[in-house]
PDB file of C-alpha atoms in Angstrom:
ATOM      1  CA  MET E 168     108.602  84.922  -8.933  1.00 90.00           C
ATOM      2  CA  MET E 169     111.245  82.224  -9.253  1.00 96.00           C
ATOM      3  CA  TYR E 170     110.838  78.632 -10.368  1.00 97.00           C
ATOM      4  CA  ALA E 171     112.856  75.469  -9.846  1.00 96.00           C
ATOM      5  CA  VAL E 172     113.473  73.850 -13.232  1.00 97.00           C
ATOM      6  CA  ARG E 173     113.427  70.059 -13.487  1.00 95.00           C
ATOM      7  CA  ASN E 174     112.897  67.324 -16.023  1.00 96.00           C
ATOM      8  CA  ILE E 175     109.357  66.060 -16.334  1.00 95.00           C
ATOM      9  CA  THR E 176     108.514  62.974 -14.297  1.00 92.00           C
ATOM     10  CA  ASN E 177     109.589  59.680 -15.879  1.00 91.00           C
ATOM     11  CA  SER E 178     111.874  61.361 -18.399  1.00 90.00           C
ATOM     12  CA  TYR E 179     115.019  59.782 -19.778  1.00 92.00           C
ATOM     13  CA  ASP E 180     118.410  61.186 -20.707  1.00 92.00           C
ATOM     14  CA  VAL E 181     118.329  62.155 -24.373  1.00 93.00           C
ATOM     15  CA  ILE E 182     121.961  61.396 -25.111  1.00 95.00           C
ATOM     16  CA  GLU E 183     124.560  58.987 -23.851  1.00 95.00           C
ATOM     17  CA  TYR E 184     126.847  61.361 -21.982  1.00 93.00           C
ATOM     18  CA  ASP E 185     130.048  59.654 -20.933  1.00 93.00           C
ATOM     19  CA  PHE E 186     131.995  62.103 -18.799  1.00 88.00           C
ATOM     20  CA  LEU E 187     135.372  60.466 -19.538  1.00 94.00           C
ATOM     21  CA  GLU E 188     134.754  60.308 -23.296  1.00 94.00           C
ATOM     22  CA  VAL E 189     133.872  64.001 -23.364  1.00 95.00           C
ATOM     23  CA  ALA E 190     137.052  64.812 -21.411  1.00 94.00           C
ATOM     24  CA  GLU E 191     139.102  62.789 -23.907  1.00 93.00           C
ATOM     25  CA  LYS E 192     137.568  64.673 -26.854  1.00 93.00           C
ATOM     26  CA  LEU E 193     138.301  68.043 -25.223  1.00 94.00           C
ATOM     27  CA  LYS E 194     141.853  67.103 -24.265  1.00 92.00           C
ATOM     28  CA  GLY E 195     143.330  67.870 -27.691  1.00 88.00           C
ATOM     29  CA  LYS E 196     142.281  71.528 -27.562  1.00 91.00           C
ATOM     30  CA  MET E 197     143.218  72.113 -23.929  1.00 92.00           C
ATOM     31  CA  GLY E 198     146.678  73.233 -22.907  1.00 85.00           C
ATOM     32  CA  SER E 199     148.943  70.923 -20.974  1.00 87.00           C
ATOM     33  CA  ASP E 200     148.207  72.951 -17.827  1.00 90.00           C
ATOM     34  CA  ILE E 201     144.523  71.892 -17.890  1.00 93.00           C
ATOM     35  CA  HIS E 202     143.447  68.442 -16.758  1.00 94.00           C
ATOM     36  CA  PRO E 203     140.251  67.759 -18.766  1.00 95.00           C
ATOM     37  CA  VAL E 204     138.639  65.387 -16.254  1.00 95.00           C
ATOM     38  CA  MET E 205     139.166  67.827 -13.371  1.00 95.00           C
ATOM     39  CA  TYR E 206     138.005  70.717 -15.564  1.00 96.00           C
ATOM     40  CA  LEU E 207     134.720  68.933 -16.287  1.00 95.00           C
ATOM     41  CA  LEU E 208     134.386  67.692 -12.727  1.00 94.00           C
ATOM     42  CA  HIS E 209     134.489  71.259 -11.386  1.00 94.00           C
ATOM     43  CA  MET E 210     132.918  73.061 -14.341  1.00 94.00           C
ATOM     44  CA  HIS E 211     129.617  73.921 -12.665  1.00 94.00           C
ATOM     45  CA  GLU E 212     130.944  75.314  -9.399  1.00 92.00           C
ATOM     46  CA  ASP E 213     133.939  77.041 -11.035  1.00 94.00           C
ATOM     47  CA  ASN E 214     131.808  78.284 -13.957  1.00 94.00           C
ATOM     48  CA  HIS E 215     134.124  76.851 -16.602  1.00 95.00           C
ATOM     49  CA  THR E 216     133.241  77.575 -20.197  1.00 96.00           C
ATOM     50  CA  LEU E 217     133.562  74.848 -22.801  1.00 96.00           C
ATOM     51  CA  SER E 218     133.150  76.683 -26.091  1.00 95.00           C
ATOM     52  CA  GLU E 219     136.852  77.277 -26.771  1.00 95.00           C
ATOM     53  CA  TYR E 220     137.580  73.540 -26.432  1.00 95.00           C
ATOM     54  CA  TRP E 221     134.390  72.195 -27.992  1.00 96.00           C
ATOM     55  CA  PRO E 222     134.604  70.299 -31.312  1.00 91.00           C
ATOM     56  CA  ASP E 223     132.097  71.671 -33.839  1.00 85.00           C
ATOM     57  CA  PRO E 224     129.991  69.645 -33.421  1.00 81.00           C
ATOM     58  CA  MET E 225     130.615  67.049 -30.717  1.00 94.00           C
ATOM     59  CA  GLU E 226     129.014  63.713 -31.583  1.00 95.00           C
ATOM     60  CA  PHE E 227     126.755  61.756 -29.257  1.00 96.00           C
ATOM     61  CA  LYS E 228     124.363  58.819 -29.486  1.00 96.00           C
ATOM     62  CA  TYR E 229     120.746  58.813 -28.364  1.00 96.00           C
ATOM     63  CA  THR E 230     119.668  56.721 -25.441  1.00 95.00           C
ATOM     64  CA  PRO E 231     116.952  54.378 -26.761  1.00 93.00           C
ATOM     65  CA  LYS E 232     114.265  55.627 -24.353  1.00 93.00           C
ATOM     66  CA  GLY E 233     115.337  59.263 -24.734  1.00 91.00           C
ATOM     67  CA  LYS E 234     115.058  59.117 -28.506  1.00 91.00           C
ATOM     68  CA  LYS E 235     111.597  57.611 -28.276  1.00 92.00           C
ATOM     69  CA  GLN E 236     110.465  60.186 -25.695  1.00 93.00           C
ATOM     70  CA  ASN E 237     111.744  63.006 -27.942  1.00 91.00           C
ATOM     71  CA  ASN E 238     111.644  65.911 -25.454  1.00 95.00           C
ATOM     72  CA  ASP E 239     112.602  69.373 -26.716  1.00 97.00           C
ATOM     73  CA  VAL E 240     114.608  70.188 -23.587  1.00 97.00           C
ATOM     74  CA  SER E 241     116.230  67.868 -21.052  1.00 96.00           C
ATOM     75  CA  ILE E 242     118.520  68.534 -18.076  1.00 96.00           C
ATOM     76  CA  LEU E 243     121.628  66.342 -18.089  1.00 93.00           C
ATOM     77  CA  GLU E 244     124.132  66.595 -15.219  1.00 84.00           C
ATOM     78  CA  GLY E 245     123.866  70.384 -14.923  1.00 89.00           C
ATOM     79  CA  LEU E 246     123.880  70.841 -18.688  1.00 95.00           C
ATOM     80  CA  ILE E 247     120.727  71.104 -20.762  1.00 97.00           C
ATOM     81  CA  VAL E 248     120.068  69.369 -24.083  1.00 97.00           C
ATOM     82  CA  PHE E 249     118.063  71.515 -26.520  1.00 98.00           C
ATOM     83  CA  SER E 250     116.426  70.339 -29.713  1.00 97.00           C
ATOM     84  CA  ASP E 251     117.014  72.555 -32.741  1.00 96.00           C
ATOM     85  CA  LYS E 252     113.459  73.919 -32.291  1.00 97.00           C
ATOM     86  CA  ALA E 253     114.010  74.742 -28.598  1.00 98.00           C
ATOM     87  CA  HIS E 254     117.382  76.343 -29.355  1.00 98.00           C
ATOM     88  CA  ASP E 255     115.876  78.629 -31.993  1.00 97.00           C
ATOM     89  CA  ALA E 256     113.009  79.578 -29.674  1.00 97.00           C
ATOM     90  CA  LEU E 257     114.998  80.197 -26.479  1.00 98.00           C
ATOM     91  CA  LYS E 258     118.461  81.324 -27.606  1.00 97.00           C
ATOM     92  CA  PRO E 259     117.516  85.033 -27.706  1.00 97.00           C
ATOM     93  CA  LEU E 260     116.346  84.770 -24.098  1.00 97.00           C
ATOM     94  CA  LEU E 261     119.253  82.640 -22.811  1.00 98.00           C
ATOM     95  CA  SER E 262     122.320  83.815 -24.741  1.00 96.00           C
ATOM     96  CA  GLU E 263     123.600  86.027 -21.900  1.00 97.00           C
ATOM     97  CA  TYR E 264     123.036  83.293 -19.288  1.00 98.00           C
ATOM     98  CA  GLY E 265     125.339  80.620 -20.644  1.00 98.00           C
ATOM     99  CA  GLU E 266     126.811  79.088 -23.755  1.00 97.00           C
ATOM    100  CA  PHE E 267     125.243  76.922 -26.429  1.00 97.00           C
ATOM    101  CA  LEU E 268     127.439  74.078 -27.686  1.00 97.00           C
ATOM    102  CA  LYS E 269     126.549  72.405 -30.951  1.00 96.00           C
ATOM    103  CA  ILE E 270     126.176  68.628 -30.854  1.00 97.00           C
ATOM    104  CA  ASP E 271     125.365  66.018 -33.459  1.00 96.00           C
ATOM    105  CA  VAL E 272     123.154  63.199 -32.187  1.00 96.00           C
ATOM    106  CA  GLU E 273     123.079  60.452 -34.812  1.00 95.00           C
ATOM    107  CA  GLY E 274     122.723  63.055 -37.570  1.00 95.00           C
ATOM    108  CA  ASP E 275     120.278  65.316 -35.685  1.00 95.00           C
ATOM    109  CA  LYS E 276     121.415  68.835 -34.794  1.00 95.00           C
ATOM    110  CA  LYS E 277     121.003  69.637 -31.097  1.00 96.00           C
ATOM    111  CA  TYR E 278     122.694  71.876 -28.544  1.00 97.00           C
ATOM    112  CA  LEU E 279     124.038  71.567 -25.025  1.00 97.00           C
ATOM    113  CA  PHE E 280     123.501  74.642 -22.884  1.00 98.00           C
ATOM    114  CA  ASN E 281     126.060  75.299 -20.163  1.00 97.00           C
ATOM    115  CA  PRO E 282     124.510  77.719 -17.603  1.00 97.00           C
ATOM    116  CA  LEU E 283     127.047  80.307 -16.405  1.00 97.00           C
ATOM    117  CA  ILE E 284     125.044  82.672 -14.163  1.00 97.00           C
ATOM    118  CA  PHE E 285     124.584  82.199 -10.437  1.00 97.00           C
ATOM    119  CA  GLY E 286     121.641  83.461  -8.423  1.00 96.00           C
ATOM    120  CA  GLU E 287     122.684  85.196  -5.228  1.00 96.00           C
ATOM    121  CA  GLU E 288     121.839  83.171  -2.143  1.00 95.00           C
ATOM    122  CA  ASP E 289     121.350  84.398   1.385  1.00 93.00           C
ATOM    123  CA  VAL E 290     123.698  81.984   3.149  1.00 89.00           C
ATOM    124  CA  THR E 291     122.576  83.170   6.582  1.00 90.00           C
ATOM    125  CA  LEU E 292     119.032  81.914   5.837  1.00 92.00           C
ATOM    126  CA  SER E 293     120.033  78.824   3.840  1.00 92.00           C
ATOM    127  CA  LYS E 294     120.002  75.777   6.100  1.00 90.00           C
ATOM    128  CA  LYS E 295     122.773  73.192   5.930  1.00 88.00           C
ATOM    129  CA  ARG E 296     122.084  69.478   6.292  1.00 88.00           C
ATOM    130  CA  TYR E 297     124.351  67.263   8.388  1.00 89.00           C
ATOM    131  CA  PHE E 298     124.849  63.536   8.775  1.00 90.00           C
ATOM    132  CA  GLU E 299     126.868  62.474  11.814  1.00 91.00           C
ATOM    133  CA  ASN E 300     128.246  66.027  12.092  1.00 89.00           C
ATOM    134  CA  VAL E 301     129.396  66.086   8.460  1.00 91.00           C
ATOM    135  CA  HIS E 302     127.940  68.744   6.141  1.00 84.00           C
ATOM    136  CA  THR E 303     126.178  66.830   3.341  1.00 85.00           C
ATOM    137  CA  GLY E 304     124.302  69.583   1.510  1.00 84.00           C
ATOM    138  CA  TYR E 305     121.369  71.890   2.158  1.00 89.00           C
ATOM    139  CA  GLU E 306     117.882  71.401   3.534  1.00 89.00           C
ATOM    140  CA  CYS E 307     116.874  74.679   1.933  1.00 92.00           C
ATOM    141  CA  ILE E 308     118.480  77.410  -0.127  1.00 95.00           C
ATOM    142  CA  THR E 309     117.271  80.995   0.245  1.00 96.00           C
ATOM    143  CA  PHE E 310     117.754  83.385  -2.662  1.00 97.00           C
ATOM    144  CA  ASN E 311     118.044  87.162  -2.664  1.00 96.00           C
ATOM    145  CA  LYS E 312     114.827  88.325  -4.358  1.00 95.00           C
ATOM    146  CA  ASP E 313     116.389  91.574  -5.617  1.00 95.00           C
ATOM    147  CA  ASP E 314     119.112  89.608  -7.412  1.00 96.00           C
ATOM    148  CA  VAL E 315     117.164  86.735  -8.955  1.00 96.00           C
ATOM    149  CA  ASP E 316     113.974  88.519 -10.046  1.00 92.00           C
ATOM    150  CA  GLY E 317     115.807  90.074 -12.987  1.00 92.00           C
ATOM    151  CA  LYS E 318     117.582  86.889 -14.053  1.00 97.00           C
ATOM    152  CA  VAL E 319     115.930  84.714 -16.679  1.00 98.00           C
ATOM    153  CA  PHE E 320     117.954  81.581 -15.883  1.00 98.00           C
ATOM    154  CA  TYR E 321     120.477  80.786 -13.140  1.00 97.00           C
ATOM    155  CA  LYS E 322     122.021  78.156 -10.921  1.00 96.00           C
ATOM    156  CA  SER E 323     122.992  78.027  -7.258  1.00 94.00           C
ATOM    157  CA  LYS E 324     126.524  78.043  -5.859  1.00 93.00           C
ATOM    158  CA  LEU E 325     125.225  75.894  -2.998  1.00 93.00           C
ATOM    159  CA  ALA E 326     123.780  73.194  -5.270  1.00 90.00           C
ATOM    160  CA  VAL E 327     125.431  73.748  -8.650  1.00 86.00           C
ATOM    161  CA  THR E 328     123.392  71.343 -10.734  1.00 86.00           C
ATOM    162  CA  ARG E 329     120.084  72.833  -9.525  1.00 91.00           C
ATOM    163  CA  LEU E 330     118.579  75.213 -12.049  1.00 96.00           C
ATOM    164  CA  TYR E 331     116.153  78.093 -11.642  1.00 97.00           C
ATOM    165  CA  CYS E 332     114.351  80.596 -13.832  1.00 97.00           C
ATOM    166  CA  ASN E 333     111.906  83.474 -13.760  1.00 96.00           C
ATOM    167  CA  GLU E 334     108.474  83.941 -15.315  1.00 96.00           C
ATOM    168  CA  ALA E 335     109.918  85.093 -18.665  1.00 96.00           C
ATOM    169  CA  PHE E 336     111.534  81.699 -19.261  1.00 97.00           C
ATOM    170  CA  VAL E 337     108.410  79.777 -18.224  1.00 98.00           C
ATOM    171  CA  GLU E 338     106.238  81.877 -20.542  1.00 97.00           C
ATOM    172  CA  ALA E 339     108.636  81.461 -23.478  1.00 98.00           C
ATOM    173  CA  PHE E 340     108.893  77.701 -22.916  1.00 98.00           C
ATOM    174  CA  LYS E 341     105.118  77.291 -22.798  1.00 97.00           C
ATOM    175  CA  GLY E 342     104.479  79.836 -25.559  1.00 97.00           C
ATOM    176  CA  HIS E 343     106.629  77.839 -27.992  1.00 98.00           C
ATOM    177  CA  GLN E 344     104.866  74.630 -26.886  1.00 98.00           C
ATOM    178  CA  LEU E 345     108.103  72.944 -25.862  1.00 98.00           C
ATOM    179  CA  LYS E 346     108.140  69.793 -23.791  1.00 96.00           C
ATOM    180  CA  GLY E 347     110.506  68.149 -21.339  1.00 97.00           C
ATOM    181  CA  LEU E 348     110.655  70.487 -18.333  1.00 97.00           C
ATOM    182  CA  THR E 349     108.486  71.206 -15.347  1.00 97.00           C
ATOM    183  CA  PHE E 350     108.508  74.392 -13.293  1.00 97.00           C
ATOM    184  CA  THR E 351     107.854  74.513  -9.549  1.00 96.00           C
ATOM    185  CA  PRO E 352     106.988  77.997  -8.248  1.00 96.00           C
ATOM    186  CA  ILE E 353     109.087  79.132  -5.288  1.00 94.00           C
ATOM    187  CA  GLU E 354     107.055  82.080  -4.070  1.00 89.00           C
ATOM    188  CA  ASP E 355     109.054  82.817  -0.918  1.00 93.00           C
ATOM    189  CA  TYR E 356     112.484  82.455  -2.641  1.00 94.00           C
ATOM    190  CA  ILE E 357     113.354  79.505  -0.393  1.00 93.00           C
ATOM    191  CA  ASP E 358     113.923  76.252  -2.265  1.00 94.00           C
ATOM    192  CA  ARG E 359     112.982  73.435   0.105  1.00 90.00           C
ATOM    193  CA  SER E 360     113.386  70.648  -2.447  1.00 83.00           C
ATOM    194  CA  GLU E 361     115.439  67.592  -1.609  1.00 69.00           C
ATOM    195  CA  PHE E 362     119.054  68.205  -2.571  1.00 56.00           C
TER     196      PHE E 362
END
């Protein structure tokens, strides 16, 4: 069975993530042939890695409400913020599905996880959404069961910031008593969520 992975209701971003500031910090390690803003802008759909350009660690500030909420795991613009506890618990399960990037959040060690594995969609059964004859996204995305059943964690090429997992991830998350995510079962492998 597959699950859609989302932040819990009424959750807040854990860190202040300024896209342009991150691009500026990565710029020094990128070659002159790479435009850091464009690299970050297209990182999810092009499956760009960040580890070779990532400062060790990158520094961020908490958002006031995010710090107070103190979730172990939080989705942030297609990336996922892991507490040290969540990283230690889930890294063995996730290491082949993306990269962990060390961050310092006001002296606390945390990690950003950049998912790098796609689930295979059935584009013939996935239904596009249109507004005034312009393609604006998908009404539903259908996944190939044979492909995604064996994947612990993955994203969609059709909606690159949407994240999915299998039962193994859900069990590990709950078994380690982590908080911050909710899992919606998608029994027929067709995600009908709003995109």
